[in-house]
CSV table of C-alpha atoms in Angstrom, one decimal:
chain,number,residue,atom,x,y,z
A,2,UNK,CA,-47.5,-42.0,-25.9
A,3,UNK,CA,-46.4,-45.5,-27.1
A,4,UNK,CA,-45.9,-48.3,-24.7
A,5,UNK,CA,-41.8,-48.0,-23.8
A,6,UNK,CA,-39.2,-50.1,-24.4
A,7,UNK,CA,-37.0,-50.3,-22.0
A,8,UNK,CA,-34.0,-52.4,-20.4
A,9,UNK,CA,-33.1,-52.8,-16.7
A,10,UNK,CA,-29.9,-52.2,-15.2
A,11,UNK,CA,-28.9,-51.3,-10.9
A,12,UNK,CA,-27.3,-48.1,-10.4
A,13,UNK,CA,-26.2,-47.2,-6.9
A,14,UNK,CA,-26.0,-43.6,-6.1
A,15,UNK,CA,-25.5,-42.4,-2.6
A,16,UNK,CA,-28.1,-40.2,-0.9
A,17,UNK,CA,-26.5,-36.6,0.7
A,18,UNK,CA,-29.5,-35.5,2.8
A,19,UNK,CA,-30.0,-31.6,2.4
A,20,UNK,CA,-31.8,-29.9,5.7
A,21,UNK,CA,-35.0,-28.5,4.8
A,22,UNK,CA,-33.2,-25.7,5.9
A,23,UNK,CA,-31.0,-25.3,3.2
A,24,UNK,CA,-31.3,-22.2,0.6
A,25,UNK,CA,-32.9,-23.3,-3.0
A,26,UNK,CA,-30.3,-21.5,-4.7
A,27,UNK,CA,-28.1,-24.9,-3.9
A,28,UNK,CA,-31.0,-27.3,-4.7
A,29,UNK,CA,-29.7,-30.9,-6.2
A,30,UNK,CA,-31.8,-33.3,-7.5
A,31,UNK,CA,-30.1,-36.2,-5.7
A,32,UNK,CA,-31.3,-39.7,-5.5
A,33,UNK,CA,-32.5,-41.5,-2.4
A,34,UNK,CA,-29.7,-44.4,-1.0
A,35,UNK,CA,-30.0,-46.9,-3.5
A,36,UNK,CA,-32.6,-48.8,-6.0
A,37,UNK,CA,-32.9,-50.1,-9.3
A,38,UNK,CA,-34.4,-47.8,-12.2
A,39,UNK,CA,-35.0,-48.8,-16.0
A,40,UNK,CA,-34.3,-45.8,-18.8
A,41,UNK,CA,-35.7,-46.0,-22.3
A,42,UNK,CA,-35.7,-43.4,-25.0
A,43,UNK,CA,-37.8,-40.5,-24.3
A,44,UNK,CA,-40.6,-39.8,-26.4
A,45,UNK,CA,-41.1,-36.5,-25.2
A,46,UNK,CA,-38.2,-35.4,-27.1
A,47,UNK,CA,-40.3,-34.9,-30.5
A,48,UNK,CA,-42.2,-31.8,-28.7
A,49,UNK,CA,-39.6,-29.6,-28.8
A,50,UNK,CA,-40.2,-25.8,-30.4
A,51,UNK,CA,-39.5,-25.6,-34.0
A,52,UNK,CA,-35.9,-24.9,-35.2
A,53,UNK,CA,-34.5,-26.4,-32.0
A,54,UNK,CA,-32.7,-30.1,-31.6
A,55,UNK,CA,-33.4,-31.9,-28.6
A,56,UNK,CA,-30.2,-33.9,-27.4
A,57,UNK,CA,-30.7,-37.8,-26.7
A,58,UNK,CA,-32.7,-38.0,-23.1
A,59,UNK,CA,-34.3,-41.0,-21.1
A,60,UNK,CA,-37.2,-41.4,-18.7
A,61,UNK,CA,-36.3,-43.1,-15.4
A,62,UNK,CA,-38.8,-45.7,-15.1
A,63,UNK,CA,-39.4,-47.2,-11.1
A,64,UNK,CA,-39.3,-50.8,-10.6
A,65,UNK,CA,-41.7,-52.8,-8.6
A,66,UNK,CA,-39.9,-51.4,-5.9
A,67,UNK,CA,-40.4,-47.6,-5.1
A,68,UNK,CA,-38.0,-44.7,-4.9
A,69,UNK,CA,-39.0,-44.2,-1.5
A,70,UNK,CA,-39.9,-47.3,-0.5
A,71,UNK,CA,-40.3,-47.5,3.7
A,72,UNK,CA,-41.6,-50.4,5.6
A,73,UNK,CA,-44.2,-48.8,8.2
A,74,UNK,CA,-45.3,-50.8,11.5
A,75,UNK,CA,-48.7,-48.5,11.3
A,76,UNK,CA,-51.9,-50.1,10.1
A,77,UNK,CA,-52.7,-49.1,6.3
A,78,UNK,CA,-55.5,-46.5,7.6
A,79,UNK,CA,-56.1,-42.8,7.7
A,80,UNK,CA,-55.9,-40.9,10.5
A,81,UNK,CA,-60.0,-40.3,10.6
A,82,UNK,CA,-61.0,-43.3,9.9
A,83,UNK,CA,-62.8,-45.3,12.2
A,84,UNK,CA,-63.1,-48.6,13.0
A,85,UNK,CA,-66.4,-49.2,11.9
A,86,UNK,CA,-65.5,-47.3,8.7
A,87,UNK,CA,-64.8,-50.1,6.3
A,88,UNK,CA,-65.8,-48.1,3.0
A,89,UNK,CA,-63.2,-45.1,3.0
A,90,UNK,CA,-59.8,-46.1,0.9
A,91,UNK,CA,-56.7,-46.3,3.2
A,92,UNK,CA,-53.8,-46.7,0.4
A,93,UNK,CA,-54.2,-43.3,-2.1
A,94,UNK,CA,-52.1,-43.3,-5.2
A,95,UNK,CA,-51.5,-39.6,-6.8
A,96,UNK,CA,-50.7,-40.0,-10.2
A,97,UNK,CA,-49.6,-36.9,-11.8
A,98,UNK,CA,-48.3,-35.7,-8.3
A,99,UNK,CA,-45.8,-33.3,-9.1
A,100,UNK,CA,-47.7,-31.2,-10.9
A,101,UNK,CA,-50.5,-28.4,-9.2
A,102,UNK,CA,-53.2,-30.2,-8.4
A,103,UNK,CA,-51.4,-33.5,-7.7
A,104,UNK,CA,-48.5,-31.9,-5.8
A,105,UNK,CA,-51.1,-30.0,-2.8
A,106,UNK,CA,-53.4,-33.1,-3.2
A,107,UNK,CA,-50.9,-35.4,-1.9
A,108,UNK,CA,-49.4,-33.7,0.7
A,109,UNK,CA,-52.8,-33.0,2.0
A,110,UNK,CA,-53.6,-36.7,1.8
A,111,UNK,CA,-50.6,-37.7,3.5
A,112,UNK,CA,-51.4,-35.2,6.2
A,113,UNK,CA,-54.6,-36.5,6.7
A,114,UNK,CA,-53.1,-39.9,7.8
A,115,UNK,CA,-53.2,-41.4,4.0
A,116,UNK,CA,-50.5,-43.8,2.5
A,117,UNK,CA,-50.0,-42.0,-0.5
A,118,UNK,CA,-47.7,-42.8,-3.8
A,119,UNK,CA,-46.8,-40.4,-6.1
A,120,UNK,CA,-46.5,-41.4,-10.0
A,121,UNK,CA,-45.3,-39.4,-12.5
A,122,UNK,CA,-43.2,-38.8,-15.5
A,123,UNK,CA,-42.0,-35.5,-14.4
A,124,UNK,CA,-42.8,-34.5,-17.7
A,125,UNK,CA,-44.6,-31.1,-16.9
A,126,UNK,CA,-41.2,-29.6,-15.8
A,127,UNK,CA,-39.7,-30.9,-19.4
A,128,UNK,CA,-42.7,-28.7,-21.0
A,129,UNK,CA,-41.2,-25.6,-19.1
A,130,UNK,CA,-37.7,-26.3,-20.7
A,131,UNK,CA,-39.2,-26.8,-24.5
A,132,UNK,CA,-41.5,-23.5,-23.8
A,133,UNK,CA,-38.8,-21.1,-21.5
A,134,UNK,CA,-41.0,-20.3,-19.5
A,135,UNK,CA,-41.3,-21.1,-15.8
A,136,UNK,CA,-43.0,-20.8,-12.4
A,137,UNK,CA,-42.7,-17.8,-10.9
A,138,UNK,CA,-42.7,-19.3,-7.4
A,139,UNK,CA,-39.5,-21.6,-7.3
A,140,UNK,CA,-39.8,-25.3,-7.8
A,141,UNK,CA,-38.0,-27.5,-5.7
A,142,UNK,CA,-36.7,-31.2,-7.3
A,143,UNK,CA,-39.9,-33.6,-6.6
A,144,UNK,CA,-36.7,-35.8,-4.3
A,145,UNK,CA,-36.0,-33.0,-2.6
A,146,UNK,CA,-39.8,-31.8,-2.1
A,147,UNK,CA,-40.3,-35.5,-0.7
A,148,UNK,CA,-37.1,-35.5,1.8
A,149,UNK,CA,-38.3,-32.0,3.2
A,150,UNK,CA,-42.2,-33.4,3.7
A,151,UNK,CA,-40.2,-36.2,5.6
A,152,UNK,CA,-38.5,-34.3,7.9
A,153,UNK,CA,-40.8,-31.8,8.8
A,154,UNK,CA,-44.1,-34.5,9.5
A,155,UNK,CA,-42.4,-37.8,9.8
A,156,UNK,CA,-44.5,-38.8,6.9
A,157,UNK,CA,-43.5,-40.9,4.0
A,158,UNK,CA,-44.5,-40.4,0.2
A,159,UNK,CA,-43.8,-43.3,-1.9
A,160,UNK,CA,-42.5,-41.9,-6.0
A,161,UNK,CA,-42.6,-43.9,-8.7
A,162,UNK,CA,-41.4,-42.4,-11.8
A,163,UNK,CA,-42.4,-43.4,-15.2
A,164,UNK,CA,-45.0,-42.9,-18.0
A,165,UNK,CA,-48.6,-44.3,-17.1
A,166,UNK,CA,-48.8,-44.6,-20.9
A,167,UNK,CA,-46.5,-47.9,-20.5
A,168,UNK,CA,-48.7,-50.6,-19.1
A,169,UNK,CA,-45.9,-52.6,-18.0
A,170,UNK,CA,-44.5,-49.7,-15.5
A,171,UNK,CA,-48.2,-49.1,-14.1
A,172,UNK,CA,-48.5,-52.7,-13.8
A,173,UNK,CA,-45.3,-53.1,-11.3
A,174,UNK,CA,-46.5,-50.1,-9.4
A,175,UNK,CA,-50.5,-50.9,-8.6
A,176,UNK,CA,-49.0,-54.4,-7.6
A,177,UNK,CA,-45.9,-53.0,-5.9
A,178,UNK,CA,-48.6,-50.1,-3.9
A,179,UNK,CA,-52.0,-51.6,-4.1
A,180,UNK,CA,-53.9,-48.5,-4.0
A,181,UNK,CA,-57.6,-48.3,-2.3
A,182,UNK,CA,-58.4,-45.0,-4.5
A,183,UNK,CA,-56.9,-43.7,-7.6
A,184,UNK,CA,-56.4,-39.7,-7.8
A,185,UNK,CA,-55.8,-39.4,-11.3
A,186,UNK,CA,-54.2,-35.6,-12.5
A,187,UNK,CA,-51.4,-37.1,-14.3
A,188,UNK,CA,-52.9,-35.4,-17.8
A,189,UNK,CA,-51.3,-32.4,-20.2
A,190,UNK,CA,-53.8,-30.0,-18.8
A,191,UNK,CA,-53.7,-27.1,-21.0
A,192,UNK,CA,-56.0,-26.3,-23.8
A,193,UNK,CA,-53.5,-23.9,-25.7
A,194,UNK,CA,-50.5,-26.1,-25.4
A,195,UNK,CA,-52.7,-28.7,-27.3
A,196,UNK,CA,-53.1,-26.3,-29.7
A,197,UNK,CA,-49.6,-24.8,-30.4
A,198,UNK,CA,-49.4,-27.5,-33.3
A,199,UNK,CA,-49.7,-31.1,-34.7
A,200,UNK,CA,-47.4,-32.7,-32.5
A,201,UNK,CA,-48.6,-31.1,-29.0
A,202,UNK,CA,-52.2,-31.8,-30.1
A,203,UNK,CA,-51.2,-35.5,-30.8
A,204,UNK,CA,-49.1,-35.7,-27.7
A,205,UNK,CA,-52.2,-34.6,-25.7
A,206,UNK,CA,-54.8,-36.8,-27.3
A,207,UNK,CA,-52.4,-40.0,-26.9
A,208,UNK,CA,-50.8,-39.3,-23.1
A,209,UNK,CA,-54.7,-38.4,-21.7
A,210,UNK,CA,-56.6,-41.1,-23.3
A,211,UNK,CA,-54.3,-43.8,-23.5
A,212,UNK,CA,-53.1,-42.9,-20.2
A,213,UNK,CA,-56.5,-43.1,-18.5
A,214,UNK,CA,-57.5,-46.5,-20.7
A,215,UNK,CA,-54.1,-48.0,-18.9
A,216,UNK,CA,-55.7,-46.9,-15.2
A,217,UNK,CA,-59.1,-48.4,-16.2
A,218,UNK,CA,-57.2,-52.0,-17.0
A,219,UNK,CA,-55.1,-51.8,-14.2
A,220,UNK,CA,-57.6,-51.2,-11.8
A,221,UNK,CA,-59.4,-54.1,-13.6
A,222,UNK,CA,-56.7,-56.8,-13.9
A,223,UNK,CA,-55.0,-55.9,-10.5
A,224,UNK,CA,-57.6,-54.1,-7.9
A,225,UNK,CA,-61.0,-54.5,-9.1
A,226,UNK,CA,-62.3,-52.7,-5.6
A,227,UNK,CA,-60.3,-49.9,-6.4
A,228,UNK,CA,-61.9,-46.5,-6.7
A,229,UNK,CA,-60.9,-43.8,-9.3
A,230,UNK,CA,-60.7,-40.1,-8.7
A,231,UNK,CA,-60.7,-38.6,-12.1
A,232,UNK,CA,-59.6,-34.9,-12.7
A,233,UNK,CA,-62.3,-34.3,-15.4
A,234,UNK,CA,-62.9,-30.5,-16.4
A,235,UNK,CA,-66.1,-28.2,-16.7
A,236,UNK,CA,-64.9,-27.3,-20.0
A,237,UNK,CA,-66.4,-30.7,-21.7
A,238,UNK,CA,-69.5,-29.1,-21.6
A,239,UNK,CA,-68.8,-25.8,-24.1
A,240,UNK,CA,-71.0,-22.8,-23.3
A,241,UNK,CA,-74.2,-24.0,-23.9
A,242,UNK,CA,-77.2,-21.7,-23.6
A,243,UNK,CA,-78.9,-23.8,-20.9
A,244,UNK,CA,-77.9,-24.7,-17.6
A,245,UNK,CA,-75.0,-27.2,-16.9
A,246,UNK,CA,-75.9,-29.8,-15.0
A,247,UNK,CA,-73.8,-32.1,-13.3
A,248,UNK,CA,-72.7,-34.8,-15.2
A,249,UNK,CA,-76.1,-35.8,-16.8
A,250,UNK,CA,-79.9,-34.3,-17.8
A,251,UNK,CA,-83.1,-35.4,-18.0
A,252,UNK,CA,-84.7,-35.1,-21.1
A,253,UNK,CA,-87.9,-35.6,-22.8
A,254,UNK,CA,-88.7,-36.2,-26.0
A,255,UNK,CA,-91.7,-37.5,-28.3
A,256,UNK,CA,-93.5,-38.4,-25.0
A,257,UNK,CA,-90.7,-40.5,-23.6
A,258,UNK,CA,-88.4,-39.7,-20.8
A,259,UNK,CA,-84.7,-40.9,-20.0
A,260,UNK,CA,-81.9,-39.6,-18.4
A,261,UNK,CA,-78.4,-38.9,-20.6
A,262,UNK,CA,-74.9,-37.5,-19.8
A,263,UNK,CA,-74.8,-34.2,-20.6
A,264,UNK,CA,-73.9,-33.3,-24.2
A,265,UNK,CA,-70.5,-32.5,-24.2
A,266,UNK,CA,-68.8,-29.5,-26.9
A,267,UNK,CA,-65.1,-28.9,-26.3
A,268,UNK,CA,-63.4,-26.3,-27.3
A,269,UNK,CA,-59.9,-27.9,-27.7
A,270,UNK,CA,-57.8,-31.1,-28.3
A,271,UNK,CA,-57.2,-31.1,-24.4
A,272,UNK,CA,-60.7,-31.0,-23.9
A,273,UNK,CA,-61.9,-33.5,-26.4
A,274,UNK,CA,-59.5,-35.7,-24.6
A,275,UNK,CA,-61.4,-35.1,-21.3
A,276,UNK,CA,-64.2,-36.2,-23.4
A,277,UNK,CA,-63.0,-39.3,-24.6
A,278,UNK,CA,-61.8,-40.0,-21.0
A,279,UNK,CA,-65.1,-39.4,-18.9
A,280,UNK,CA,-66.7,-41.9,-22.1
A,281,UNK,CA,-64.5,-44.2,-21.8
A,282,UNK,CA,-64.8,-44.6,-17.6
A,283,UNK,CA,-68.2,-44.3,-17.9
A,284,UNK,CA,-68.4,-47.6,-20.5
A,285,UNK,CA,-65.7,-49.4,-18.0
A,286,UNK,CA,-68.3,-48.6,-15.2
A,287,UNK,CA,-71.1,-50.5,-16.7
A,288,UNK,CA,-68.8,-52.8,-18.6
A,289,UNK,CA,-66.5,-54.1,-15.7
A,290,UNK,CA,-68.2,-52.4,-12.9
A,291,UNK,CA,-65.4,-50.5,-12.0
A,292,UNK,CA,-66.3,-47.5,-9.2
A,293,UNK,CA,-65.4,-43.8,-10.8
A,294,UNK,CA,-66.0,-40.5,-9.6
A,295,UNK,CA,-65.3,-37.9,-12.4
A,296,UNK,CA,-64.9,-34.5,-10.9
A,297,UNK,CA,-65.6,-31.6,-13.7
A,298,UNK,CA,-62.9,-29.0,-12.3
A,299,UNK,CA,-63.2,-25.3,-13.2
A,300,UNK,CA,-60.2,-22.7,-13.1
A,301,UNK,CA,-58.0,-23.4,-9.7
A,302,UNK,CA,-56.5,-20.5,-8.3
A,303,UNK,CA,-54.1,-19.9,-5.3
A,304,UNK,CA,-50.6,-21.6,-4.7
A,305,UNK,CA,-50.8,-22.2,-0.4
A,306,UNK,CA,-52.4,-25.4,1.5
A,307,UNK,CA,-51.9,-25.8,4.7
A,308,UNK,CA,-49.1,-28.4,3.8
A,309,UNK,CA,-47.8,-26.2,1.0
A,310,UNK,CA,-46.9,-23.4,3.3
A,311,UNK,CA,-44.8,-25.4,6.0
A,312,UNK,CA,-41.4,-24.6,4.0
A,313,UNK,CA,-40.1,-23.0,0.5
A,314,UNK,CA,-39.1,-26.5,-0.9
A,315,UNK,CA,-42.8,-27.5,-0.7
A,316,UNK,CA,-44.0,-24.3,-2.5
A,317,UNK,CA,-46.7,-25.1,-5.1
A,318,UNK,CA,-46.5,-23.5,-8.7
A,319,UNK,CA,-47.3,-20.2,-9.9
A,320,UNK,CA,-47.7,-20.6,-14.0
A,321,UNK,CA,-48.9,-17.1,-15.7
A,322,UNK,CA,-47.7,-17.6,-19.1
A,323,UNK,CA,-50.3,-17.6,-21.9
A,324,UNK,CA,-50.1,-21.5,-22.3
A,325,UNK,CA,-49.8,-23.0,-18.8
A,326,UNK,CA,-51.3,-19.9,-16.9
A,327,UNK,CA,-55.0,-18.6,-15.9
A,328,UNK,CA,-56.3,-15.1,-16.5
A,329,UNK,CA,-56.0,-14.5,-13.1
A,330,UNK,CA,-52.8,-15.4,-12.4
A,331,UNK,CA,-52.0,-13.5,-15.8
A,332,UNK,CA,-53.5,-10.5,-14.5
A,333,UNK,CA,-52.3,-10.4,-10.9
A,334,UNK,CA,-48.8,-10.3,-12.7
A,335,UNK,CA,-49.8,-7.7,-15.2
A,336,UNK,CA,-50.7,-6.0,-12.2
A,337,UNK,CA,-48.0,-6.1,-9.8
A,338,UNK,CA,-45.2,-5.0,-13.1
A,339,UNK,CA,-46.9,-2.0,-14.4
A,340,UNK,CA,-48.5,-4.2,-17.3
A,341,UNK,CA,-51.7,-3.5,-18.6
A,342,UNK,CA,-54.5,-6.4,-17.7
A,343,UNK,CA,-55.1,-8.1,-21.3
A,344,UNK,CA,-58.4,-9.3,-21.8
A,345,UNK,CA,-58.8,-11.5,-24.8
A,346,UNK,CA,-61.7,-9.9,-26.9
A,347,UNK,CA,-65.2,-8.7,-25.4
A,348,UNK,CA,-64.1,-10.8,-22.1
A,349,UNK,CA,-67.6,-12.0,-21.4
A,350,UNK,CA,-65.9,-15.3,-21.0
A,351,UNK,CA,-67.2,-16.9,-18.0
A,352,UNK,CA,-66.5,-19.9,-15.9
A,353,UNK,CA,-66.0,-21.7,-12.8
A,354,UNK,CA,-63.2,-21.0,-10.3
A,355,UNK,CA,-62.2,-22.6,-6.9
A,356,UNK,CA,-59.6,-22.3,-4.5
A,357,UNK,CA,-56.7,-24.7,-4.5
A,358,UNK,CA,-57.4,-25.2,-0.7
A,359,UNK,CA,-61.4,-26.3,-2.0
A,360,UNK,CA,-59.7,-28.9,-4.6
A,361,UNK,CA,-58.0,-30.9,-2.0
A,362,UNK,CA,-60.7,-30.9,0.1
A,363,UNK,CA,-63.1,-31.7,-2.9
A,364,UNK,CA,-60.3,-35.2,-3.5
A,365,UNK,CA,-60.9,-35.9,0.0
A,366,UNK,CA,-64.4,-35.9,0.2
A,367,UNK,CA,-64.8,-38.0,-3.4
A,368,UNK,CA,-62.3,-41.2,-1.6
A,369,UNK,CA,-64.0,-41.0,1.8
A,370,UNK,CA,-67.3,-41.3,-0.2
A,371,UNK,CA,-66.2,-43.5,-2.8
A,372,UNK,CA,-68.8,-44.7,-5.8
A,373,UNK,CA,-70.6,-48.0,-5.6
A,374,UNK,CA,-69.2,-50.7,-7.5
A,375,UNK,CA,-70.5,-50.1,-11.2
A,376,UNK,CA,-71.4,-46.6,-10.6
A,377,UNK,CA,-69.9,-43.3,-12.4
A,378,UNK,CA,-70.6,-40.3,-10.5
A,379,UNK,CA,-69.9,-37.0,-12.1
A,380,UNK,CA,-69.2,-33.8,-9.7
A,381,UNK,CA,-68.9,-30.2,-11.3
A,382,UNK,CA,-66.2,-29.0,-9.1
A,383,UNK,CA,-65.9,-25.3,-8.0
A,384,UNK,CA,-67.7,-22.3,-6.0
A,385,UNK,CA,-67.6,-19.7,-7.9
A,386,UNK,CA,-68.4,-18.2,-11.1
A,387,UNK,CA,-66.8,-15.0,-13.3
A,388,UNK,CA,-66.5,-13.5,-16.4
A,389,UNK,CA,-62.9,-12.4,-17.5
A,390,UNK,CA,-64.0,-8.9,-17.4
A,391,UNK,CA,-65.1,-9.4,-13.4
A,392,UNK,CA,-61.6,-11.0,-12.9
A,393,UNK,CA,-60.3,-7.6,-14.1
A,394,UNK,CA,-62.0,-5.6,-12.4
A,395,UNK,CA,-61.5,-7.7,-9.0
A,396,UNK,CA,-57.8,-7.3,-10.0
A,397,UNK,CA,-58.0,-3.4,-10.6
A,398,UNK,CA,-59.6,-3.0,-7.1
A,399,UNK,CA,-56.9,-5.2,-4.7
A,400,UNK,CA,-54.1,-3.2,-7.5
A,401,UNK,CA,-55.6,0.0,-6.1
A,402,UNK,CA,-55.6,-0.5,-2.6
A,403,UNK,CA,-51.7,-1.2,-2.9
A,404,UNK,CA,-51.4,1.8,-4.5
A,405,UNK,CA,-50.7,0.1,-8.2
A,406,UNK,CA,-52.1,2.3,-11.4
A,407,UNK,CA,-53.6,-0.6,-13.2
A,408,UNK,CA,-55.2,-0.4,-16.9
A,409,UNK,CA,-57.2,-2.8,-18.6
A,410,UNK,CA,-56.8,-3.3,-22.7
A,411,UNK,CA,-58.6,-5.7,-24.9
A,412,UNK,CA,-56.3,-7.5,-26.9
A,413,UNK,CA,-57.7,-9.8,-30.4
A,414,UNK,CA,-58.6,-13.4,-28.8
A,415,UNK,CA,-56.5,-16.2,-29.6
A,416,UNK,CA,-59.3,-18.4,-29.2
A,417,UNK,CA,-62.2,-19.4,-31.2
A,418,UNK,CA,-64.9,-19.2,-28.3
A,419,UNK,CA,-67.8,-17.6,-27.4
A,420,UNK,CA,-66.5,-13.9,-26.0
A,421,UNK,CA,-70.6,-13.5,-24.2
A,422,UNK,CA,-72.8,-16.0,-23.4
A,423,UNK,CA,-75.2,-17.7,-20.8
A,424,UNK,CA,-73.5,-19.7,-18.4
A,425,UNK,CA,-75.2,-21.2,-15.0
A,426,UNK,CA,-73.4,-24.2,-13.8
A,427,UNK,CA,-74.6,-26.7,-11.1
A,428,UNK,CA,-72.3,-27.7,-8.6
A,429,UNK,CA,-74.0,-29.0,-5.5
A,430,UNK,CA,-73.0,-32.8,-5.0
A,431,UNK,CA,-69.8,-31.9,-3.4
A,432,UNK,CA,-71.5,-29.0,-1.4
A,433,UNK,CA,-73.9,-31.9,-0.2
A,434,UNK,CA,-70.9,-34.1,1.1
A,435,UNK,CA,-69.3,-31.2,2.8
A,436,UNK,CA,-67.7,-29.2,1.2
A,437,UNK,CA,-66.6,-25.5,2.8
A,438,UNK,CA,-65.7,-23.3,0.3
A,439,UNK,CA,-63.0,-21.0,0.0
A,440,UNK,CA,-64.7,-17.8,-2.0
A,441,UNK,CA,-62.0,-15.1,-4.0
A,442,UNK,CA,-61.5,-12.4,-1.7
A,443,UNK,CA,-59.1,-9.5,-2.0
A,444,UNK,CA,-56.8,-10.7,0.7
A,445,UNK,CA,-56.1,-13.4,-1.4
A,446,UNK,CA,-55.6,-11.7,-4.3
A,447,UNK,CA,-53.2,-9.1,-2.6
A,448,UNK,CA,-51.0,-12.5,-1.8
């Protein structure tokens, strides 16, 4: 979205600390002690659902000075790092960490011993209000999700709230946090939503790409050692009928030989903006020798971590409508009400899945191995591969053991895609750094 304009004013506001204890049903959203905040007209109010009006709304913007800003007398380090370990990142900012990804990545991070920031706009939960739809596990405010992590591990989050589309609020936080790593999730990540219309698609192209174009200069004009995480997606590649490889192939042609990314051919305004984005680190790279690693996510599935399980208000979400949710998810629901399994046209569909546990622990290993100065690496990031019609079937067989009569119907395929088609993926790199995967089991799907 366009750069903000926005004026500053102090508002006090008294904190009334909740237990962690305390039942959701009575869940406030209630501001920490007291700090100053900037509000400007909300852009997001334009992507509201036809034949609705969206009253007049504001985006709380955080100064230079964090919403849960605490003064620590231990050293900026994680807790494995080692003396002599002078390359892996001790100050992890988590933008987008609200959302799914974000939200289990930095509660893992701070677990591990990080000093971890959240940024985000909390515009994911605005999405849910526009669409009526909602998570099916309940979502706890992201203040009250940060005061529960505090008292049950002692550990602080720092939250700065605002757009990453306005420079000016990105600029006060990397020089308010000074992050060694950048984890970067705060994207709209869903391929329907970008299509639902003109707006949504215009929405997606401007908050990805101009989002991650105000990283890149920031990390430029204010930590040039700083390395960035990227979540990129294995959906920038298309279906092609050759093997995926990760990030780049070597091809060669009229007797010469040279090694190109991979061609990329997305299927969606979300994905073209993945495109854009991995082009445009990868010039900034070899540009301004700025250190990226690009990880090429398939489908995450699962909603526990370690961290996430330690009380309700840290509960991660559970989306399994057909714009924010995954077949799987869709289907485990279908499954559990009685509801046929709906598989979108010949559902030959196949991609990559991983658990949510494996995409924290895939973050991890990218900022303890962080890129050289200069270099883009690109990670295809997951463990396993199915087609929709495997996902079904796995569903069918855990519905059955719990004594659930579930059917399978083929429904026409909102989608123009390939419905069967080759697809072999690499995905080794992260394997190679250590990576212990989490494989789909029917335990997990019975959860």
């Amino acid at each position: 979205m366009a750069h903000l304009m926005s004026t500053s004013c102090s508002i006090k506001i008294s904190s009334s600390y909740r237990p962690c204890g305390q039942p959701l049903s009575q869940d406030r959203t209630v501001l920490p002690n007291s700090f100053t905040i900037k509000t400007s007209k909300s852009p997001f109010k334009r992507l509201i659902l036809k034949g609705h009006r969206a009253g007049r709304s504001c985006v709380v913007l955080a100064t230079a000075a964090p919403v849960s800003k605490e003064v620590s007398a231990n050293p900026r380090s994680g807790s494995d790092r080692s003396p002599n370990d002078s390359s892996k990142p001790q100050r992890v900012m988590v933008i987008g960490g609200d959302g799914y990804c974000g939200w289990a990545t930095a509660l893992h991070l701070s677990n591990k011993g990080y000093e971890v920031a959240i940024v985000d706009s909390l515009v994911r939960r605005l999405f849910d209000h526009q669409l009526g739809l909602d998570s099916l596990t309940p979502i706890s405010s992201i203040h009250n999700r940060l005061r529960c992590w505090k008292a049950i591990t002692g550990k602080t989050i720092e939250l700065y709230i605002g757009d990453i589309c306005d420079f000016e609020f990105l600029s006060e936080t990397f020089n308010s946090f000074e992050p060694d790593a950048v984890v970067h999730f705060g994207e709209q990540r869903s391929a329907p939503y970008s299509m639902i219309d003109r707006s949504r698609a215009v929405f997606t192209q401007k908050n990805n790409v101009i989002g991650t174009l105000n990283v890149l200069f920031a990390i430029k004009e204010f930590r040039e050692e700083c390395h960035l995480v990227k979540l990129g997606t294995m959906g920038e590649y298309g279906t092609p009928n050759i093997d995926i490889e990760e990030g780049y192939i070597t091809i060669s042609h009229n007797g010469r030989t040279d090694t190109l990314p991979y061609p990329k051919q997305a299927s969606s305004f979300y994905h073209l903006s993945k495109v854009h984005d991995s082009n445009n680190i990868a010039f900034t790279c070899k540009a301004w020798g700025i250190r990226a690693t690009d990880l090429n996510q398939g489908v995450v599935y699962g909603v526990k971590t370690d961290e996430t399980s330690m009380h309700e208000q840290l509960y991660n979400r559970l989306d399994y409508d057909g714009v924010f949710g995954t077949a799987l998810n869709r289907f485990c629901v279908q499954a559990a009400v009685g509801h046929p399994l709906t598989v979108y046209g010949k559902g030959g569909q196949t991609r990559g899945y991983l658990d949510i546990r494996d995409t924290v622990q895939c973050v991890e290993l990218a900022i303890a191995n962080p890129a050289k100065p200069g270099e883009f690496r690109v990670f295809n990031q997951f463990t396993e591969q199915f087609s929709v019609n495997e996902l079904a079937a796995l569903v069918t067989k855990a519905g059955q053991k719990l004594g659930l009569d579930v059917q399978t119907i083929s429904v026409p395929n909102p989608r123009v895609e390939a419905e069967e088609h080759y697809y072999n993926a690499k995905h080794t790199k992260l394997i190679e750094l250590g990576l212990k995967p989490h494989l789909l089991s029917d335990s997990l799907l019975d959860s």
